[in-house]
CSV table of C-alpha atoms in Angstrom, one decimal:
chain,number,residue,atom,x,y,z
A,219,MET,CA,0.0,0.0,0.0
A,220,LEU,CA,1.1,3.6,-0.6
A,221,ASP,CA,2.4,5.3,2.5
A,222,LEU,CA,2.3,9.0,3.4
A,223,LYS,CA,6.1,9.3,3.1
A,224,THR,CA,6.0,8.2,-0.6
A,225,ILE,CA,3.2,10.6,-1.4
A,226,ASN,CA,5.1,13.5,0.3
A,227,ASN,CA,8.2,12.7,-1.7
A,228,LEU,CA,6.4,12.9,-5.1
A,229,ASP,CA,8.9,14.1,-7.7
A,230,THR,CA,6.9,16.8,-9.5
A,231,ARG,CA,9.8,17.6,-11.8
A,232,SER,CA,9.7,14.2,-13.5
A,233,VAL,CA,6.1,12.9,-12.9
A,234,GLY,CA,3.4,14.0,-15.3
A,235,TYR,CA,-0.3,14.3,-14.4
A,236,PHE,CA,-2.1,11.0,-13.8
A,237,ARG,CA,-4.9,9.1,-12.0
A,238,PHE,CA,-4.5,5.7,-10.5
A,239,LYS,CA,-6.3,2.7,-9.0
A,240,GLN,CA,-4.9,-0.4,-7.3
A,241,PHE,CA,-5.5,-3.8,-9.1
A,242,GLY,CA,-4.2,-6.5,-6.7
A,243,ASN,CA,-0.4,-6.1,-6.6
A,244,ASP,CA,-0.4,-3.7,-9.5
A,245,TYR,CA,-1.5,-0.1,-10.1
A,246,LEU,CA,-3.5,1.1,-13.1
A,247,LEU,CA,-2.4,4.6,-14.2
A,248,THR,CA,-4.3,6.7,-16.8
A,249,ASN,CA,-3.7,10.3,-17.9
A,250,GLU,CA,-5.5,13.1,-19.7
A,251,THR,CA,-4.5,11.9,-23.2
A,252,GLY,CA,-6.2,8.5,-22.6
A,253,GLU,CA,-3.0,6.4,-22.2
A,254,TYR,CA,-2.8,3.7,-19.6
A,255,VAL,CA,-0.2,1.4,-18.0
A,256,PHE,CA,-0.1,-1.3,-15.4
A,257,ILE,CA,2.8,-1.0,-13.0
A,258,PRO,CA,3.8,-3.2,-10.1
A,259,GLU,CA,3.7,-1.6,-6.6
A,260,ASN,CA,7.5,-1.4,-6.1
A,261,ASN,CA,8.0,0.3,-9.5
A,262,PHE,CA,5.0,2.6,-8.8
A,263,LYS,CA,6.8,3.9,-5.7
A,264,LYS,CA,10.0,4.4,-7.6
A,265,PHE,CA,8.0,6.2,-10.4
A,266,LEU,CA,6.5,8.6,-7.8
A,267,THR,CA,9.8,9.4,-6.3
A,268,GLY,CA,11.8,9.7,-9.5
A,269,LYS,CA,13.9,6.6,-8.8
A,270,LEU,CA,13.0,4.5,-11.8
A,271,GLY,CA,16.0,3.4,-13.9
A,272,LYS,CA,16.0,5.3,-17.1
A,273,LYS,CA,17.1,2.3,-19.1
A,274,SER,CA,14.3,0.1,-17.7
A,275,GLU,CA,11.4,-0.9,-20.0
A,276,ILE,CA,8.8,0.5,-17.6
A,277,TYR,CA,10.6,3.9,-17.7
A,278,LYS,CA,10.6,3.9,-21.5
A,279,GLU,CA,6.9,3.0,-21.6
A,280,LEU,CA,5.9,5.7,-19.0
A,281,LEU,CA,7.9,8.3,-20.9
A,282,ASN,CA,6.4,7.3,-24.3
A,283,LYS,CA,2.9,7.5,-22.9
A,284,SER,CA,3.4,10.9,-21.3
A,285,PHE,CA,3.4,9.8,-17.7
A,286,LEU,CA,7.0,11.1,-17.3
A,287,LYS,CA,8.2,14.6,-18.3
A,288,ASP,CA,10.9,15.4,-20.8
A,289,LYS,CA,11.5,18.4,-23.0
A,290,ASN,CA,8.6,17.4,-25.3
A,291,TYR,CA,6.1,16.5,-22.6
A,292,LEU,CA,3.9,19.5,-22.8
A,293,VAL,CA,3.9,19.7,-26.6
A,294,ASN,CA,3.1,16.0,-27.0
A,295,SER,CA,0.4,16.1,-24.3
A,296,VAL,CA,-1.3,19.0,-26.0
A,297,LEU,CA,-1.2,17.4,-29.4
A,298,LYS,CA,-2.7,14.1,-28.1
A,299,TYR,CA,-5.3,16.0,-26.1
A,300,ARG,CA,-6.3,18.1,-29.1
A,301,GLU,CA,-6.7,15.0,-31.2
A,302,ARG,CA,-8.7,13.2,-28.5
A,303,TYR,CA,-11.2,16.1,-28.5
A,304,HIS,CA,-11.2,16.8,-32.2
A,305,PHE,CA,-15.0,16.3,-32.4
A,306,LEU,CA,-15.5,19.7,-30.6
A,307,GLN,CA,-14.6,21.6,-33.7
A,308,PHE,CA,-17.6,20.3,-35.6
A,309,GLY,CA,-21.3,20.9,-35.4
A,310,PRO,CA,-24.0,18.2,-34.9
A,311,SER,CA,-23.7,15.3,-37.5
A,312,LEU,CA,-26.4,13.0,-36.3
A,313,HIS,CA,-29.9,14.2,-37.0
A,314,ILE,CA,-32.7,11.9,-35.7
A,315,ILE,CA,-36.1,12.5,-37.3
A,316,VAL,CA,-39.1,11.0,-35.7
A,317,ILE,CA,-41.2,10.4,-38.8
A,318,THR,CA,-44.1,9.2,-36.7
A,319,LEU,CA,-44.9,8.3,-33.1
A,320,ARG,CA,-47.2,5.6,-34.3
A,321,CYS,CA,-46.1,2.0,-33.8
A,322,ASN,CA,-47.6,-1.5,-34.4
A,323,HIS,CA,-45.6,-3.1,-31.6
A,324,LYS,CA,-46.2,-2.8,-27.9
A,325,CYS,CA,-42.7,-3.3,-26.5
A,326,ILE,CA,-42.7,-3.5,-22.7
A,327,TYR,CA,-39.7,-1.2,-22.4
A,328,CYS,CA,-40.5,1.3,-25.2
A,329,HIS,CA,-38.4,4.3,-24.3
A,330,ALA,CA,-40.3,6.4,-26.9
A,331,SER,CA,-43.8,5.9,-25.4
A,332,ALA,CA,-45.0,5.2,-28.9
A,333,GLY,CA,-48.7,5.9,-29.8
A,334,ASP,CA,-51.5,4.0,-31.4
A,335,SER,CA,-50.8,2.7,-34.9
A,336,LEU,CA,-54.0,4.3,-36.3
A,337,ASP,CA,-53.5,7.8,-34.9
A,338,LYS,CA,-52.2,9.7,-37.9
A,339,SER,CA,-52.1,12.9,-36.0
A,340,LEU,CA,-48.7,11.6,-34.8
A,341,ASP,CA,-47.3,11.6,-38.3
A,342,MET,CA,-44.8,14.2,-39.7
A,343,ASP,CA,-46.3,16.0,-42.8
A,344,LEU,CA,-44.4,16.9,-46.0
A,345,ALA,CA,-44.1,20.6,-45.2
A,346,THR,CA,-42.5,19.9,-41.8
A,347,ALA,CA,-40.3,17.3,-43.3
A,348,LYS,CA,-39.0,19.8,-45.9
A,349,LYS,CA,-38.3,22.4,-43.2
A,350,VAL,CA,-36.5,19.8,-41.1
A,351,VAL,CA,-34.1,18.9,-44.0
A,352,ASP,CA,-33.5,22.6,-44.7
A,353,THR,CA,-32.6,23.0,-41.0
A,354,ILE,CA,-30.3,20.0,-40.9
A,355,PHE,CA,-28.3,21.2,-43.9
A,356,GLN,CA,-27.4,24.4,-41.9
A,357,THR,CA,-25.1,22.3,-39.7
A,358,THR,CA,-21.4,23.4,-39.8
A,359,ASN,CA,-20.4,19.7,-39.9
A,360,ASP,CA,-19.4,18.3,-43.3
A,361,ALA,CA,-20.9,15.0,-42.4
A,362,ILE,CA,-24.6,14.4,-42.0
A,363,CYS,CA,-26.3,11.3,-40.9
A,364,ILE,CA,-30.1,11.4,-41.1
A,365,GLU,CA,-31.7,8.7,-39.0
A,366,PHE,CA,-35.3,7.8,-39.3
A,367,GLN,CA,-36.9,6.7,-36.0
A,368,GLY,CA,-40.4,6.5,-34.5
A,369,GLY,CA,-42.6,4.9,-33.4
A,370,GLU,CA,-42.3,2.8,-36.5
A,371,PRO,CA,-41.1,5.0,-39.4
A,372,LEU,CA,-42.4,2.7,-42.1
A,373,LEU,CA,-45.9,3.6,-41.0
A,374,ASN,CA,-45.2,7.0,-42.7
A,375,TRP,CA,-43.3,5.6,-45.7
A,376,PRO,CA,-44.2,8.5,-48.1
A,377,VAL,CA,-42.4,11.0,-45.9
A,378,VAL,CA,-39.4,8.7,-45.5
A,379,LYS,CA,-39.1,8.6,-49.3
A,380,PHE,CA,-39.6,12.3,-49.6
A,381,ILE,CA,-36.9,13.2,-47.1
A,382,ILE,CA,-34.4,10.9,-48.8
A,383,SER,CA,-35.1,12.2,-52.3
A,384,TYR,CA,-35.2,15.9,-51.1
A,385,ALA,CA,-32.0,15.6,-49.1
A,386,LEU,CA,-30.1,13.9,-52.0
A,387,GLU,CA,-31.3,16.6,-54.4
A,388,LYS,CA,-30.3,19.4,-51.9
A,389,ASN,CA,-26.9,17.7,-51.4
A,390,LYS,CA,-26.0,18.1,-55.1
A,391,LEU,CA,-25.3,21.7,-54.2
A,392,GLU,CA,-24.3,21.4,-50.5
A,393,LYS,CA,-21.9,18.5,-51.2
A,394,LYS,CA,-22.0,17.1,-47.6
A,395,ASN,CA,-20.9,13.6,-46.7
A,396,LEU,CA,-24.5,12.5,-46.4
A,397,VAL,CA,-25.7,9.1,-45.1
A,398,PHE,CA,-29.1,7.7,-44.1
A,399,ARG,CA,-30.1,5.2,-41.5
A,400,LEU,CA,-33.5,3.6,-41.0
A,401,VAL,CA,-34.3,2.2,-37.5
A,402,SER,CA,-37.3,-0.1,-38.0
A,403,ASN,CA,-38.9,-3.3,-36.6
A,404,PHE,CA,-39.3,-4.4,-40.3
A,405,SER,CA,-42.9,-5.5,-39.8
A,406,LEU,CA,-43.9,-3.4,-42.8
A,407,MET,CA,-40.8,-4.1,-44.9
A,408,ALA,CA,-41.4,-5.1,-48.5
A,409,GLU,CA,-39.2,-5.8,-51.6
A,410,GLU,CA,-40.0,-2.5,-53.3
A,411,LYS,CA,-39.0,-0.7,-50.1
A,412,ILE,CA,-35.7,-2.6,-49.8
A,413,LYS,CA,-34.9,-1.7,-53.4
A,414,PHE,CA,-35.6,2.0,-52.9
A,415,LEU,CA,-33.6,2.1,-49.7
A,416,MET,CA,-30.6,0.2,-51.1
A,417,ASP,CA,-30.6,2.2,-54.3
A,418,ASN,CA,-30.2,5.3,-52.2
A,419,ASN,CA,-27.6,3.7,-49.9
A,420,VAL,CA,-29.8,3.8,-46.7
A,421,ASN,CA,-28.3,1.7,-43.9
A,422,PHE,CA,-30.6,-0.6,-41.9
A,423,CYS,CA,-30.9,-1.0,-38.2
A,424,THR,CA,-33.5,-3.1,-36.3
A,425,SER,CA,-34.2,-4.4,-32.8
A,426,LEU,CA,-33.3,-8.0,-32.0
A,427,ASP,CA,-33.5,-8.9,-28.4
A,428,GLY,CA,-32.0,-12.4,-28.8
A,429,ASP,CA,-33.6,-15.7,-29.2
A,430,GLU,CA,-37.3,-16.1,-30.1
A,431,GLU,CA,-38.5,-16.6,-26.5
A,432,THR,CA,-36.7,-13.5,-25.2
A,433,HIS,CA,-37.5,-11.3,-28.2
A,434,ASN,CA,-41.2,-12.0,-28.3
A,435,TYR,CA,-41.5,-11.5,-24.5
A,436,ASN,CA,-40.0,-8.0,-24.8
A,437,ARG,CA,-41.3,-7.0,-28.2
A,438,ILE,CA,-45.0,-7.7,-28.5
A,439,TYR,CA,-46.5,-7.7,-32.0
A,440,LEU,CA,-50.2,-8.3,-32.0
A,441,GLU,CA,-50.3,-9.0,-35.8
A,442,GLY,CA,-47.8,-11.8,-35.8
A,443,ASN,CA,-44.5,-13.3,-34.5
A,444,SER,CA,-42.1,-10.4,-34.1
A,445,TYR,CA,-39.0,-12.6,-33.9
A,446,GLN,CA,-39.8,-14.6,-37.0
A,447,ASN,CA,-40.6,-11.5,-39.0
A,448,VAL,CA,-37.5,-9.5,-38.1
A,449,VAL,CA,-35.2,-12.6,-38.7
A,450,LYS,CA,-36.8,-13.1,-42.1
A,451,TRP,CA,-36.0,-9.5,-43.2
A,452,ILE,CA,-32.5,-9.6,-41.6
A,453,LYS,CA,-31.7,-12.6,-43.8
A,454,ARG,CA,-33.3,-11.0,-46.9
A,455,ILE,CA,-31.5,-7.7,-46.5
A,456,ASN,CA,-28.2,-9.4,-45.9
A,457,GLN,CA,-28.8,-11.4,-49.1
A,458,ALA,CA,-29.6,-8.2,-51.0
A,459,TYR,CA,-26.2,-6.7,-49.8
A,460,LYS,CA,-24.4,-9.8,-51.0
A,461,GLU,CA,-26.1,-9.5,-54.4
A,462,LYS,CA,-25.3,-5.8,-54.6
A,463,TYR,CA,-21.6,-6.3,-53.8
A,464,LYS,CA,-21.0,-9.6,-55.6
A,465,ASP,CA,-18.5,-8.0,-58.0
A,466,LYS,CA,-16.6,-6.3,-55.2
A,467,LYS,CA,-13.7,-7.8,-53.2
A,468,LYS,CA,-15.7,-7.4,-50.0
A,469,ASN,CA,-19.3,-8.1,-49.1
A,470,TYR,CA,-20.6,-5.3,-47.0
A,471,GLN,CA,-23.1,-6.3,-44.4
A,472,ARG,CA,-24.4,-3.0,-43.1
A,473,ILE,CA,-27.5,-4.1,-41.3
A,474,GLY,CA,-27.3,-3.4,-37.6
A,475,ALA,CA,-29.2,-4.7,-34.6
A,476,LEU,CA,-29.8,-3.5,-31.1
A,477,ILE,CA,-30.7,-5.4,-28.0
A,478,THR,CA,-32.3,-4.0,-24.9
A,479,VAL,CA,-31.5,-6.1,-21.9
A,480,THR,CA,-34.5,-6.8,-19.6
A,481,ARG,CA,-34.9,-9.2,-16.7
A,482,LYS,CA,-36.0,-11.8,-19.2
A,483,THR,CA,-32.6,-11.6,-20.9
A,484,LEU,CA,-30.5,-12.3,-17.9
A,485,ALA,CA,-30.8,-16.1,-17.8
A,486,ASN,CA,-30.8,-16.5,-21.6
A,487,TYR,CA,-27.5,-14.8,-22.4
A,488,LYS,CA,-26.1,-17.8,-24.2
A,489,GLU,CA,-29.1,-18.1,-26.5
A,490,VAL,CA,-28.9,-14.4,-27.2
A,491,ILE,CA,-25.3,-14.5,-28.3
A,492,ASP,CA,-25.8,-17.7,-30.3
A,493,THR,CA,-28.7,-16.1,-32.1
A,494,TYR,CA,-26.6,-13.1,-33.1
A,495,ILE,CA,-23.7,-15.3,-34.3
A,496,ASP,CA,-26.1,-17.6,-36.3
A,497,LEU,CA,-27.4,-14.5,-38.1
A,498,ASN,CA,-23.8,-13.4,-39.0
A,499,PHE,CA,-23.7,-10.4,-36.8
A,500,LYS,CA,-20.1,-9.6,-35.7
A,501,GLY,CA,-21.0,-7.9,-32.5
A,502,ILE,CA,-23.7,-7.1,-29.9
A,503,TYR,CA,-24.3,-4.0,-27.8
A,504,LEU,CA,-25.6,-5.2,-24.3
A,505,ARG,CA,-27.6,-2.0,-23.8
A,506,TYR,CA,-29.2,-1.7,-20.4
A,507,LEU,CA,-32.5,-0.2,-19.7
A,508,ASN,CA,-33.0,3.6,-19.4
A,509,PRO,CA,-35.7,5.2,-17.2
A,510,TYR,CA,-37.8,6.6,-20.0
A,511,GLY,CA,-41.2,5.9,-21.3
A,512,PHE,CA,-42.8,2.5,-20.8
A,513,ALA,CA,-39.6,1.2,-19.2
A,514,LYS,CA,-40.1,3.5,-16.3
A,515,GLN,CA,-43.7,2.2,-15.8
A,516,SER,CA,-42.7,-1.5,-16.0
A,517,LYS,CA,-40.1,-1.7,-13.4
A,518,GLU,CA,-41.5,-4.7,-11.6
A,519,LYS,CA,-41.6,-6.8,-14.8
A,520,ILE,CA,-38.4,-5.9,-16.5
A,521,TRP,CA,-35.9,-4.2,-14.3
A,522,TYR,CA,-32.9,-5.6,-12.4
A,523,SER,CA,-30.4,-4.4,-9.8
A,524,THR,CA,-26.9,-3.2,-10.6
A,525,ASP,CA,-25.4,-6.4,-9.3
A,526,GLU,CA,-27.8,-8.5,-11.4
A,527,TYR,CA,-26.8,-6.7,-14.6
A,528,ILE,CA,-23.1,-6.9,-13.9
A,529,ASP,CA,-23.3,-10.6,-13.2
A,530,PHE,CA,-25.1,-11.0,-16.5
A,531,TYR,CA,-22.6,-8.7,-18.3
A,532,LYS,CA,-19.6,-10.6,-17.0
A,533,SER,CA,-21.1,-14.0,-17.8
A,534,THR,CA,-22.0,-12.9,-21.3
A,535,PHE,CA,-18.6,-11.2,-21.8
A,536,ASP,CA,-16.8,-14.4,-20.8
A,537,TYR,CA,-19.0,-16.4,-23.2
A,538,ILE,CA,-18.2,-14.1,-26.0
A,539,LEU,CA,-14.5,-14.3,-25.2
A,540,GLU,CA,-14.7,-18.1,-25.2
A,541,LYS,CA,-16.1,-17.9,-28.7
A,542,ASN,CA,-13.1,-15.7,-29.7
A,543,TYR,CA,-10.7,-18.3,-28.2
A,544,GLN,CA,-12.4,-20.8,-30.5
A,545,GLY,CA,-11.7,-18.7,-33.6
A,546,GLN,CA,-15.1,-16.9,-33.8
A,547,LEU,CA,-14.6,-13.1,-34.1
A,548,PHE,CA,-17.5,-11.6,-32.2
A,549,TYR,CA,-17.3,-8.5,-29.9
A,550,GLU,CA,-19.4,-6.7,-27.3
A,551,ASN,CA,-19.9,-3.2,-28.7
A,552,MET,CA,-19.9,-1.3,-25.4
A,553,ALA,CA,-16.5,-2.8,-24.5
A,554,ALA,CA,-15.3,-2.3,-28.0
A,555,THR,CA,-16.1,1.4,-27.7
A,556,TYR,CA,-14.2,1.7,-24.5
A,557,LEU,CA,-11.3,-0.4,-26.0
A,558,ARG,CA,-10.9,2.0,-28.9
A,559,LYS,CA,-10.5,4.8,-26.4
A,560,ILE,CA,-8.1,2.7,-24.2
A,561,LEU,CA,-6.0,1.0,-26.8
A,562,LEU,CA,-6.1,3.4,-29.7
A,563,GLN,CA,-6.8,6.8,-28.0
A,564,GLU,CA,-9.7,7.2,-30.5
A,565,GLU,CA,-13.0,8.8,-29.7
A,566,PRO,CA,-15.6,6.7,-31.4
A,567,HIS,CA,-18.8,8.3,-32.6
A,568,ASN,CA,-20.8,7.0,-29.7
A,569,LEU,CA,-22.4,10.2,-28.4
A,570,ASP,CA,-23.7,8.7,-25.1
A,571,MET,CA,-20.1,7.8,-24.1
A,572,ARG,CA,-18.4,11.0,-24.8
A,573,SER,CA,-17.3,13.9,-22.5
A,574,PRO,CA,-19.0,16.2,-23.1
A,575,CYS,CA,-21.9,14.1,-24.5
A,576,GLY,CA,-23.3,14.6,-27.9
A,577,ALA,CA,-26.5,16.4,-26.9
A,578,THR,CA,-26.9,19.3,-29.4
A,579,ILE,CA,-23.2,19.5,-30.2
A,580,GLY,CA,-23.2,16.0,-31.8
A,581,GLN,CA,-26.9,15.3,-32.5
A,582,LEU,CA,-30.3,16.9,-32.7
A,583,ALA,CA,-33.7,15.2,-32.6
A,584,TYR,CA,-36.6,16.5,-34.6
A,585,ASN,CA,-40.1,15.5,-33.5
A,586,TYR,CA,-42.9,14.8,-35.9
A,587,ASN,CA,-44.4,18.3,-35.2
A,588,GLY,CA,-41.1,20.2,-35.8
A,589,ASP,CA,-40.1,20.5,-32.2
A,590,VAL,CA,-36.3,20.1,-31.8
A,591,TYR,CA,-34.6,18.5,-28.8
A,592,THR,CA,-31.0,18.2,-27.5
A,593,CYS,CA,-31.1,14.4,-28.3
A,594,ASP,CA,-33.5,11.6,-28.8
A,595,ASP,CA,-33.6,10.8,-25.1
A,596,GLY,CA,-34.6,14.4,-24.4
A,597,ARG,CA,-37.3,14.1,-27.1
A,598,ALA,CA,-38.6,10.8,-25.5
A,599,LEU,CA,-39.3,12.7,-22.2
A,600,SER,CA,-41.6,15.0,-24.1
A,601,ARG,CA,-44.1,12.2,-24.4
A,602,THR,CA,-44.7,12.5,-20.6
A,603,GLY,CA,-45.3,16.3,-21.0
A,604,ASP,CA,-41.8,17.2,-19.8
A,605,GLU,CA,-40.2,19.7,-22.2
A,606,THR,CA,-37.0,20.3,-20.3
A,607,PHE,CA,-34.8,19.3,-23.2
A,608,LYS,CA,-36.7,21.2,-26.0
A,609,LEU,CA,-34.5,23.7,-27.9
A,610,GLY,CA,-37.3,25.1,-30.0
A,611,ASN,CA,-39.2,24.5,-33.2
A,612,ILE,CA,-38.1,24.6,-36.8
A,613,ASN,CA,-41.0,27.0,-37.7
A,614,ALA,CA,-40.1,29.5,-34.9
A,615,ASN,CA,-36.3,29.2,-34.5
A,616,THR,CA,-33.3,29.4,-36.8
A,617,PHE,CA,-30.6,26.8,-36.6
A,618,ALA,CA,-28.3,29.3,-34.9
A,619,GLU,CA,-30.9,30.0,-32.3
A,620,LEU,CA,-31.3,26.2,-31.6
A,621,ILE,CA,-27.6,25.7,-31.2
A,622,ASN,CA,-27.0,28.9,-29.1
A,623,ASN,CA,-29.7,28.0,-26.7
A,624,ASN,CA,-28.5,28.2,-23.1
A,625,LEU,CA,-29.8,24.6,-22.7
A,626,CYS,CA,-27.0,23.5,-25.1
A,627,LYS,CA,-24.4,25.1,-22.9
A,628,SER,CA,-25.9,23.5,-19.7
A,629,MET,CA,-25.8,20.1,-21.3
A,630,CYS,CA,-22.2,20.5,-22.1
A,631,MET,CA,-21.3,21.6,-18.6
A,632,ALA,CA,-23.3,18.8,-17.0
A,633,SER,CA,-21.7,16.1,-19.2
A,634,CYS,CA,-18.1,17.3,-19.1
A,635,THR,CA,-16.6,14.7,-16.7
A,636,THR,CA,-13.4,16.6,-16.0
A,637,GLY,CA,-15.5,18.8,-13.7
A,638,LEU,CA,-17.9,16.3,-12.1
A,639,PRO,CA,-17.5,14.8,-8.7
A,640,GLY,CA,-17.1,11.0,-8.9
A,641,HIS,CA,-15.8,11.4,-12.4
A,642,SER,CA,-13.0,14.0,-12.4
A,643,ASP,CA,-10.8,12.2,-9.9
A,644,ASN,CA,-11.6,8.7,-11.2
A,645,VAL,CA,-9.0,6.6,-13.0
A,646,TYR,CA,-11.6,6.1,-15.8
A,647,GLN,CA,-12.3,9.8,-16.5
A,648,PRO,CA,-10.6,9.7,-19.9
A,649,TYR,CA,-12.9,6.9,-21.1
A,650,TRP,CA,-16.5,7.4,-19.9
A,651,GLY,CA,-19.3,9.9,-20.2
A,652,THR,CA,-22.5,10.8,-18.5
A,653,CYS,CA,-26.0,11.5,-19.8
A,654,PRO,CA,-27.7,14.6,-18.4
A,655,VAL,CA,-31.1,13.3,-19.5
A,656,TYR,CA,-30.5,10.0,-17.7
A,657,ASN,CA,-29.4,11.9,-14.6
A,658,TYR,CA,-32.5,14.2,-14.8
A,659,SER,CA,-34.8,11.2,-15.1
A,660,LEU,CA,-33.4,9.7,-11.9
A,661,SER,CA,-33.1,12.7,-9.7
A,662,GLY,CA,-34.5,15.7,-11.4
A,663,ASN,CA,-31.0,17.2,-11.9
A,664,ILE,CA,-28.9,17.1,-15.0
A,665,PHE,CA,-25.8,16.7,-12.8
A,666,PRO,CA,-25.3,13.1,-11.6
A,667,ALA,CA,-26.0,12.0,-8.0
A,668,MET,CA,-23.4,9.4,-7.9
A,669,LYS,CA,-24.5,7.0,-5.1
A,670,GLU,CA,-28.0,6.5,-6.7
A,671,ASN,CA,-26.8,6.5,-10.3
A,672,PHE,CA,-27.3,3.1,-11.9
A,673,LYS,CA,-25.4,4.0,-15.0
A,674,TRP,CA,-22.4,5.3,-13.2
A,675,GLN,CA,-22.2,2.1,-11.1
A,676,ILE,CA,-22.5,-0.1,-14.1
A,677,ASP,CA,-20.0,1.8,-16.2
A,678,GLU,CA,-17.3,1.7,-13.5
A,679,GLN,CA,-17.7,-2.0,-12.9
A,680,ILE,CA,-17.6,-2.7,-16.7
A,681,LEU,CA,-14.4,-0.8,-17.0
A,682,ASP,CA,-13.0,-2.7,-14.0
A,683,TYR,CA,-13.7,-5.9,-15.8
A,684,ILE,CA,-12.2,-4.7,-19.1
A,685,PHE,CA,-9.0,-3.7,-17.4
A,686,GLU,CA,-8.8,-7.0,-15.5
A,687,LYS,CA,-9.0,-8.8,-18.9
A,688,LEU,CA,-6.5,-6.4,-20.5
A,689,LYS,CA,-3.8,-7.7,-18.2
A,690,SER,CA,-3.7,-10.8,-20.4
A,691,LYS,CA,-1.7,-10.5,-23.7
A,692,LYS,CA,-4.0,-13.0,-25.3
A,693,ASN,CA,-7.0,-10.9,-24.5
A,694,GLU,CA,-5.4,-7.7,-25.6
A,695,ASP,CA,-4.7,-9.2,-29.0
A,696,ILE,CA,-8.4,-10.2,-29.3
A,697,PHE,CA,-9.5,-6.8,-28.1
A,698,ARG,CA,-7.4,-5.1,-30.8
A,699,GLU,CA,-9.3,-7.2,-33.3
A,700,TRP,CA,-12.5,-6.0,-31.7
A,701,CYS,CA,-11.4,-2.4,-32.2
A,702,LYS,CA,-10.9,-3.1,-36.0
A,703,ALA,CA,-14.2,-4.9,-36.4
A,704,ALA,CA,-16.2,-2.2,-34.5
A,705,ARG,CA,-14.9,0.6,-36.8
A,706,PRO,CA,-17.6,1.9,-39.2
A,707,ARG,CA,-17.3,0.3,-42.6
A,708,VAL,CA,-16.3,2.5,-45.5
A,709,LYS,CA,-18.3,2.3,-48.7
């Protein structure tokens, strides 16, 4: 254990800024640039007091990773830090459009609090859609991703088609790096829709909660078998990609799937992973529940404790690792996001795991009626009548007014972990983020209350587990493959 004498003898001339945590007989060190190193206790004390041998391997590693000072320490640290936060120089790139709040599923955890499938008053009209696209193209970011969400967006198919066509036409002049993504349950998918979407390079994403029993328990479809339907279209779309790229060196499978972990998922983790592998997915995001919409109302039926989720996550993680040991490349996407930060000092485009988070500065959410929100989670709260995260409306506010809203500044302050108790002094500060909407839903405050914060407790324990696994060279090699596989594919 560290003693007071060692701490008092800290050699500030040679030791750079760092945070640390004890892992058994070793210490984990991280710094502001996202570098990390494990160091045995005896070397840790020598490091603190400036007594490490300059020819030792650990000294060279610490120097290379900016834990030790030399004449280039400040310049190198600034360059690495600037690169890590490069995303701050751009405007919002992700633009989520809620085409309709209608849905033909009754998912027990629905965060969007979707409405009745027959209530067309919840649809976006063409005039609003045109104004939304015009607003989106005012972003200062050269990259634009328009994501169609709901409800079930295919219930308002004519407006989906209009937005794609209008945005593509507009982009002939704007020349942005424009991509589209459709998030759908696929219950209304058809061959002619697949052709239109693929002809216009629209990416597909759906919800797949694992095996048939688990999926149908979570995602209730009164008109049929939700699992069988979504699997049918996953296979068909993947086949369509294979046909489209048959003359290319690589086949691009760009369909994505999301799982929402409920209490039902916990015991069926092997079946969930096997289902994803059988359908040729390369990874899975073990997304835990958020306290929005129907999920908040169904706590007794679907929720779990922190310990229950962590036990599930570790068991599933180990099962995934075992698959990799057997030669099957498959990754857990939350871990892969952290690993890209840890191993590569990259900042993946995962807006919920950034500091500051992506609310307004990385994404905007446009409701069916033209209301604009800091993010889709903030928009989801509006269904309960809470408009805390509303920035304005496209018919009343300019893009500049939306972005310069004081709410945007508050979201940045509340999600910048360098200044948050429980985050700023934590060894994992360089890697994690916090969600102001999540915090507000729990405690009525956009700043996190740490002891009661389910997300904070889970994230810290997941990072503990990742770093424990990282101490094995075999695992590190696998994790580097995860980092490659988790990177977005280039067309």
